[in-house]
Short mmCIF file of N, CA and C in Angstrom, two decimals:
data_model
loop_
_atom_site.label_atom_id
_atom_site.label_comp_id
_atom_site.label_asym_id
_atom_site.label_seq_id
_atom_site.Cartn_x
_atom_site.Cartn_y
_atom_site.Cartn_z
N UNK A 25 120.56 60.47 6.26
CA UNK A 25 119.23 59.87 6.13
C UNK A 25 119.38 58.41 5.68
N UNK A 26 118.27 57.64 6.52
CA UNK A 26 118.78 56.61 5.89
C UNK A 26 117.48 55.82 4.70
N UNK A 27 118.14 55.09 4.09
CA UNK A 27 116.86 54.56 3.14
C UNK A 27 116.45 53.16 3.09
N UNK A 28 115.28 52.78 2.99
CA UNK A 28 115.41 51.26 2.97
C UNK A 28 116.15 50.54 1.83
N UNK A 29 116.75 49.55 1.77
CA UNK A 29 116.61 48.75 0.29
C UNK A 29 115.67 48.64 -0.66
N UNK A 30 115.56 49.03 -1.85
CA UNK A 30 114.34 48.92 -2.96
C UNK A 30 113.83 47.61 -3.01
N UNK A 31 112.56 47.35 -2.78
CA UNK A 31 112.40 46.08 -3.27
C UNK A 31 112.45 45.35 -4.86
N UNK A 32 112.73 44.56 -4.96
CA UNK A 32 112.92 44.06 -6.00
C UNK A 32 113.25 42.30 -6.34
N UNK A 33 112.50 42.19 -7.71
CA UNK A 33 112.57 40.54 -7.86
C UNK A 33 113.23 40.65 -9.47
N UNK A 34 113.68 39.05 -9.26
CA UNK A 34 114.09 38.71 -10.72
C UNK A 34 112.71 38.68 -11.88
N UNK A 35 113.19 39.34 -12.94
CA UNK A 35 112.29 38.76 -14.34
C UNK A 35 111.49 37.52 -14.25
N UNK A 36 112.18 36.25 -13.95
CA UNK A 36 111.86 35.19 -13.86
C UNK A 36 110.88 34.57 -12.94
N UNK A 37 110.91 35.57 -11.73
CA UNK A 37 110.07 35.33 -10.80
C UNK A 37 108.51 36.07 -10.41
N UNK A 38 108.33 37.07 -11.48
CA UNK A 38 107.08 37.97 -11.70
C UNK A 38 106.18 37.08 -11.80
N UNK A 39 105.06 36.33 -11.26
CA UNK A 39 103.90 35.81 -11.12
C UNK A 39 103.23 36.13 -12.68
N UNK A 40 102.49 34.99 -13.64
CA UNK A 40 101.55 34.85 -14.62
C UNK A 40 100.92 35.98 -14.78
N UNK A 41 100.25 35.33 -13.18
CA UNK A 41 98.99 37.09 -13.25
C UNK A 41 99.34 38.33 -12.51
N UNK A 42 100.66 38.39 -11.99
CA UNK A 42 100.83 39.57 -11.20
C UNK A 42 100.94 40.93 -12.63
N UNK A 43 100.59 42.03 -11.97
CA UNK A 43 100.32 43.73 -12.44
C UNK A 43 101.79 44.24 -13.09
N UNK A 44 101.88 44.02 -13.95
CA UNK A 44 103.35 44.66 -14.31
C UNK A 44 102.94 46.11 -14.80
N UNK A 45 103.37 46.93 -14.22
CA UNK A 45 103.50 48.53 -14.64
C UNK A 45 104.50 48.72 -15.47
N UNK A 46 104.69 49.04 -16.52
CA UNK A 46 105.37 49.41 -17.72
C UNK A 46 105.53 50.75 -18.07
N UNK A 47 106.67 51.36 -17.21
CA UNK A 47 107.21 52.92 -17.02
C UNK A 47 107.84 53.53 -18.24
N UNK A 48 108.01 52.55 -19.86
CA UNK A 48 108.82 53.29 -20.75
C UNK A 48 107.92 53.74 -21.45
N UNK A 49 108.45 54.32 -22.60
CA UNK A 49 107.82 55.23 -23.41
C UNK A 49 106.88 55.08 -24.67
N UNK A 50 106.03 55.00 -25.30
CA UNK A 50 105.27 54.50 -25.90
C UNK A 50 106.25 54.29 -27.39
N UNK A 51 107.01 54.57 -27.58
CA UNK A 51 107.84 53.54 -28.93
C UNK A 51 108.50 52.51 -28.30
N UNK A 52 108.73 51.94 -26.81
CA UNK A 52 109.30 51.41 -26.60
C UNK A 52 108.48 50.37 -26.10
N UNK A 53 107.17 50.63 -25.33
CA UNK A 53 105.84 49.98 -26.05
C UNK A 53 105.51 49.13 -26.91
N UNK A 54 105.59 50.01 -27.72
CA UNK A 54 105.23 49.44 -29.38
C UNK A 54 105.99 48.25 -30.00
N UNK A 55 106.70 48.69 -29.18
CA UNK A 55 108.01 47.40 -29.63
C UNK A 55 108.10 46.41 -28.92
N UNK A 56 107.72 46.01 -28.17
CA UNK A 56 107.00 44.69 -27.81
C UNK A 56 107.24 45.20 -25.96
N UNK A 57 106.01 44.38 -25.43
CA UNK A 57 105.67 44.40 -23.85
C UNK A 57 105.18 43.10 -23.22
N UNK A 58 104.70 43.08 -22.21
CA UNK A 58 104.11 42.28 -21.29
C UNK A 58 102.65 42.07 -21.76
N UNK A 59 102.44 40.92 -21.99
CA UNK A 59 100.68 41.12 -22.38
C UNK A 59 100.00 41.25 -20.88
N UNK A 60 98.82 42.29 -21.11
CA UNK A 60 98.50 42.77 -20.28
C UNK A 60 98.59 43.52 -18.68
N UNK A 61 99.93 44.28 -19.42
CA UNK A 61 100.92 45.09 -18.61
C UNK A 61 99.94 46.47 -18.59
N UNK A 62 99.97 47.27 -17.13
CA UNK A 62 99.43 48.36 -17.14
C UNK A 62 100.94 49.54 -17.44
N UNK A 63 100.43 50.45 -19.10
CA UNK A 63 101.70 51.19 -19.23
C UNK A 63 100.95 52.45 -19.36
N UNK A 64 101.99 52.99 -17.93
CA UNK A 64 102.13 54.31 -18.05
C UNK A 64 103.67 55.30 -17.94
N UNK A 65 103.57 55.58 -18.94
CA UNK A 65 105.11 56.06 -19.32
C UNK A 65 105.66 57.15 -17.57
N UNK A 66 106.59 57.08 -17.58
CA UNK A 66 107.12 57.93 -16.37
C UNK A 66 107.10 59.30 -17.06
N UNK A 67 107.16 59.67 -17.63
CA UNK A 67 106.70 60.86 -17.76
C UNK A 67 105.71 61.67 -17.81
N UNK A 68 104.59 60.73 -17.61
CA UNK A 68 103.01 60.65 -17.54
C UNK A 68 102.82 60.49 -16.24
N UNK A 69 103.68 59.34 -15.69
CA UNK A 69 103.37 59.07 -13.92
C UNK A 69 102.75 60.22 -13.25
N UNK A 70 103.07 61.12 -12.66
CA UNK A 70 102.52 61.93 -11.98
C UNK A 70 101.06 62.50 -12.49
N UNK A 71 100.24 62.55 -13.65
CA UNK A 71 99.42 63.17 -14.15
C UNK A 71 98.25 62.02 -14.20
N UNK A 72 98.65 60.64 -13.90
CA UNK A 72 98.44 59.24 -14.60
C UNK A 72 98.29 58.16 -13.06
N UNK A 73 98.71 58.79 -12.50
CA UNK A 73 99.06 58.56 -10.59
C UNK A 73 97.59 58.00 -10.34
N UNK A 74 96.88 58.10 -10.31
CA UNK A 74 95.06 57.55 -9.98
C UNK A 74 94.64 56.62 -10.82
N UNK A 75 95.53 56.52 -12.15
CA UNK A 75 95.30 55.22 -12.72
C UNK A 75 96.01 53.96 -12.07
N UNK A 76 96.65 54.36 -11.55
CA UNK A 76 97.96 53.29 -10.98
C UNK A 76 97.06 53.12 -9.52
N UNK A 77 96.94 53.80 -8.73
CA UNK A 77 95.84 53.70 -7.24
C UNK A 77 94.98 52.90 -8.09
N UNK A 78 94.38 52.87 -8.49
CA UNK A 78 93.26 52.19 -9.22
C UNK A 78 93.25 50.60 -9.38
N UNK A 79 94.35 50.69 -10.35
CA UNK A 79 94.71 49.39 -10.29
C UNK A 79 95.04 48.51 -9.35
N UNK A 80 95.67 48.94 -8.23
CA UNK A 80 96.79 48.69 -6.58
C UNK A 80 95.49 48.35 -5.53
N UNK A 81 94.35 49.03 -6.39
CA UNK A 81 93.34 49.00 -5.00
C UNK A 81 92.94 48.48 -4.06
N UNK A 82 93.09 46.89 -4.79
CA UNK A 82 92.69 45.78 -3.98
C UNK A 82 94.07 45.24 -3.30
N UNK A 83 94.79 45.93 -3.30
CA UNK A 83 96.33 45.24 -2.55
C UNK A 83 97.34 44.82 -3.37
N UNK A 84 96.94 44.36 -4.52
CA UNK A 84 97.87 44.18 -5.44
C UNK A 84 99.29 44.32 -5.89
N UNK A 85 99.83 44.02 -5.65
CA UNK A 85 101.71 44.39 -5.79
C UNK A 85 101.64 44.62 -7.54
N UNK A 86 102.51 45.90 -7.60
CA UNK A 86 102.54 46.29 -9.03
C UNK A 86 104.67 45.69 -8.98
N UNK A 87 104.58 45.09 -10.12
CA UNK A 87 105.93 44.47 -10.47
C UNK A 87 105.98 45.87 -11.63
N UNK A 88 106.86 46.36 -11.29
CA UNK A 88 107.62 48.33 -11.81
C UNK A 88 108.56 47.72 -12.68
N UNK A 89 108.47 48.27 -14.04
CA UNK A 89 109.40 47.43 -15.08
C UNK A 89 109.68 48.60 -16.09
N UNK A 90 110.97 48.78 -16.47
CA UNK A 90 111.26 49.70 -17.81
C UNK A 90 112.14 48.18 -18.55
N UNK A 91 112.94 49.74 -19.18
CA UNK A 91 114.29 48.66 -20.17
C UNK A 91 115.14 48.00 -19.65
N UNK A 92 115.99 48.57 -18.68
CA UNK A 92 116.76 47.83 -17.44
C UNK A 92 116.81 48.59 -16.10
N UNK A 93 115.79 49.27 -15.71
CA UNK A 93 115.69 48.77 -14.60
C UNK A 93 116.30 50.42 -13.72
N UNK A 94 116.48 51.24 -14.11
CA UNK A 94 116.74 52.82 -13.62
C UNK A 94 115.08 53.38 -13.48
N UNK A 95 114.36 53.62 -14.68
CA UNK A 95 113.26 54.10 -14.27
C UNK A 95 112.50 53.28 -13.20
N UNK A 96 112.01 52.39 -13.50
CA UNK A 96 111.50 51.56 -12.70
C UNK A 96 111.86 51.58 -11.31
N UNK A 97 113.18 52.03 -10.98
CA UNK A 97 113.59 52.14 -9.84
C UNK A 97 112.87 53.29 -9.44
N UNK A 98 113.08 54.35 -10.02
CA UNK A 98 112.93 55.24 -9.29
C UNK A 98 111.39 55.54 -9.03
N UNK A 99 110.19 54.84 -9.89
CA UNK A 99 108.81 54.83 -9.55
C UNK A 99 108.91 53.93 -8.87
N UNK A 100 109.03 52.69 -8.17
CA UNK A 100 108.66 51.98 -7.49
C UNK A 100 109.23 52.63 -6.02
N UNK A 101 110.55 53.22 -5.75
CA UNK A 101 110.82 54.51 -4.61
C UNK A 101 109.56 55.10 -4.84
N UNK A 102 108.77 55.62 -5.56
CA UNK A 102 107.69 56.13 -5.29
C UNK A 102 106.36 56.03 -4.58
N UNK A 103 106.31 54.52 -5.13
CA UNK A 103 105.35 53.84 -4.91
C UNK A 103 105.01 53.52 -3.28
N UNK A 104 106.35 53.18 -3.00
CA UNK A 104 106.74 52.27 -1.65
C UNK A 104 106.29 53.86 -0.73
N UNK A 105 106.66 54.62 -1.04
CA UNK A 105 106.50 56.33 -0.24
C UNK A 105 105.19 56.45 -0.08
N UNK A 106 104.43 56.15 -0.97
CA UNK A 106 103.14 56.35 -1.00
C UNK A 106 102.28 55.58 -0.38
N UNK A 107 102.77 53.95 0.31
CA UNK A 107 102.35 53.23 0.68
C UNK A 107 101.99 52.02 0.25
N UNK A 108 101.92 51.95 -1.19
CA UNK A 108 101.72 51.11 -2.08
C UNK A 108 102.77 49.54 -1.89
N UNK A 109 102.30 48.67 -2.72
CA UNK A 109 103.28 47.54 -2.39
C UNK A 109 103.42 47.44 -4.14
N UNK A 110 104.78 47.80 -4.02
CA UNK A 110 105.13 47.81 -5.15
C UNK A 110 107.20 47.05 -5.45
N UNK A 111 107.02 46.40 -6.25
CA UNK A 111 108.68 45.71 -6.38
C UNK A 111 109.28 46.39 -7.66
N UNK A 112 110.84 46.58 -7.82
CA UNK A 112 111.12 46.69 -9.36
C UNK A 112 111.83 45.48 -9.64
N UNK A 113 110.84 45.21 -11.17
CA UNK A 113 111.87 44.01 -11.49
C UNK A 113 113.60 43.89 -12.16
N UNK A 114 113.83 43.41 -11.85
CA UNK A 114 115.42 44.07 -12.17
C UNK A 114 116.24 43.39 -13.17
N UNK A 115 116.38 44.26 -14.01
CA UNK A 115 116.94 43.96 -15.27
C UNK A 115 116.07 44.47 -16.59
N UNK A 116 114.91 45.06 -15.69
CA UNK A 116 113.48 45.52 -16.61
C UNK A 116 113.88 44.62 -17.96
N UNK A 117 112.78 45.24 -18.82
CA UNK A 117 112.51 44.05 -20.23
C UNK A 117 113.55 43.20 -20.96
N UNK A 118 115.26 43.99 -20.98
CA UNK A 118 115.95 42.93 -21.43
C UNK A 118 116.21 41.97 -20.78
N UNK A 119 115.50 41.66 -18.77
CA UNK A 119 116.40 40.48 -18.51
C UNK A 119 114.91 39.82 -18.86
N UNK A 120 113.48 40.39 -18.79
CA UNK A 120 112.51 39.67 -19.23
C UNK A 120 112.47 39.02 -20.93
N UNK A 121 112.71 39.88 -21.56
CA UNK A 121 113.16 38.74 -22.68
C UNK A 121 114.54 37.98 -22.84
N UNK A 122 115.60 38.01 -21.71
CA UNK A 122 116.63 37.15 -21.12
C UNK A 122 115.97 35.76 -20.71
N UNK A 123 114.98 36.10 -19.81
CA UNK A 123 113.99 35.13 -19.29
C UNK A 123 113.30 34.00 -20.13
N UNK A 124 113.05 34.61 -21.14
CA UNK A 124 112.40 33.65 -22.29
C UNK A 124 110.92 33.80 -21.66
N UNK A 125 110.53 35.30 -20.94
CA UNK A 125 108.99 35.50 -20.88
C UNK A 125 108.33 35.92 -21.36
N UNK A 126 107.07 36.08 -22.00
CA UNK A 126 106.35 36.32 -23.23
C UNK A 126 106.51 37.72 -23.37
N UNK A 127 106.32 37.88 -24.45
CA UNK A 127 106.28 39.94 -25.01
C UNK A 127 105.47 39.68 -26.67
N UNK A 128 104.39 40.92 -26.54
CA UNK A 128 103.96 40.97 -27.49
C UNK A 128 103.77 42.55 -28.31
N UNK A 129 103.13 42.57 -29.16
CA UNK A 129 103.14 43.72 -29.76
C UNK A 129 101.71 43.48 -30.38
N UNK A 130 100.95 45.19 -30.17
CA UNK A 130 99.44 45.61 -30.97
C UNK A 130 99.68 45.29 -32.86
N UNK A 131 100.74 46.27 -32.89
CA UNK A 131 100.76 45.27 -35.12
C UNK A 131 101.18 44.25 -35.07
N UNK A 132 101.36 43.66 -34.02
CA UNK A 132 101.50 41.71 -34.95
C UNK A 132 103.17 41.39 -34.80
N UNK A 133 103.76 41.79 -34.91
CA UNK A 133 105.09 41.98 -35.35
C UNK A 133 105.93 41.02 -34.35
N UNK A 134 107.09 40.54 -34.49
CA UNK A 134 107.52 40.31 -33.28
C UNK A 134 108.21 40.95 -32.47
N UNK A 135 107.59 40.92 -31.19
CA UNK A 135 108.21 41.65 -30.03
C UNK A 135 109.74 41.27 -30.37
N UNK A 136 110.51 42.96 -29.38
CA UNK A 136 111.58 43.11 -29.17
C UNK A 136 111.64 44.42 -28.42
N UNK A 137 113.03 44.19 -27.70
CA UNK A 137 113.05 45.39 -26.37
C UNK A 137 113.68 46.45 -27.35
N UNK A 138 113.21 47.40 -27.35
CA UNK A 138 113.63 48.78 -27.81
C UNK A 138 114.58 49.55 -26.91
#
């Protein structure tokens, strides 16, 4: 069987306002993210799946992001199956705070990749 190549972009190149989906886990969350990243943990994905259509609705490319870049892979293979236009960014959050791109956190605190 054969498969396409995953799509995928650098950290650096994720658009201001583009949709970052945030596949890790809510302590990893907590510990600093993407401001105004849509997070739904992959282990939720499937139950959580119509929140993500939702968001995609208008055409939107969702940029698929974990810690480095395994989960993310494997939801954005999802995504692409489903029809969706979806990329993983690669290197997920440590190459984004590699990047020197913003991350924040709900208590105040300073972000950091968990």
């Amino acid at each position: 069987m054969n498969f396409a190549p995953l799509p995928s972009v650098e950290a650096a190149e994720v658009p201001a306002d583009g949709l970052v989906l945030d596949v890790r886990e809510a302590d990893e969350w907590a510990a600093g993210h993407v401001e105004g990243a849509l997070h739904v943990p992959m282990s939720d994905f499937v139950a959580r799946f119509g929140q993500v259509t939702e968001a995609l609705a208008d055409g939107r490319r969702a940029f698929v992001m974990c810690r480095v870049g395994g989960r993310s892979a494997q939801v954005t293979q999802y995504l692409v199956q489903q029809g969706l236009d979806a990329v993983n960014v690669d290197g997920g959050m440590l190459a984004w705070e590699g990047a020197g791109r913003p991350m924040v956190t709900e208590s105040g605190v300073p972000a950091h990749v968990l």
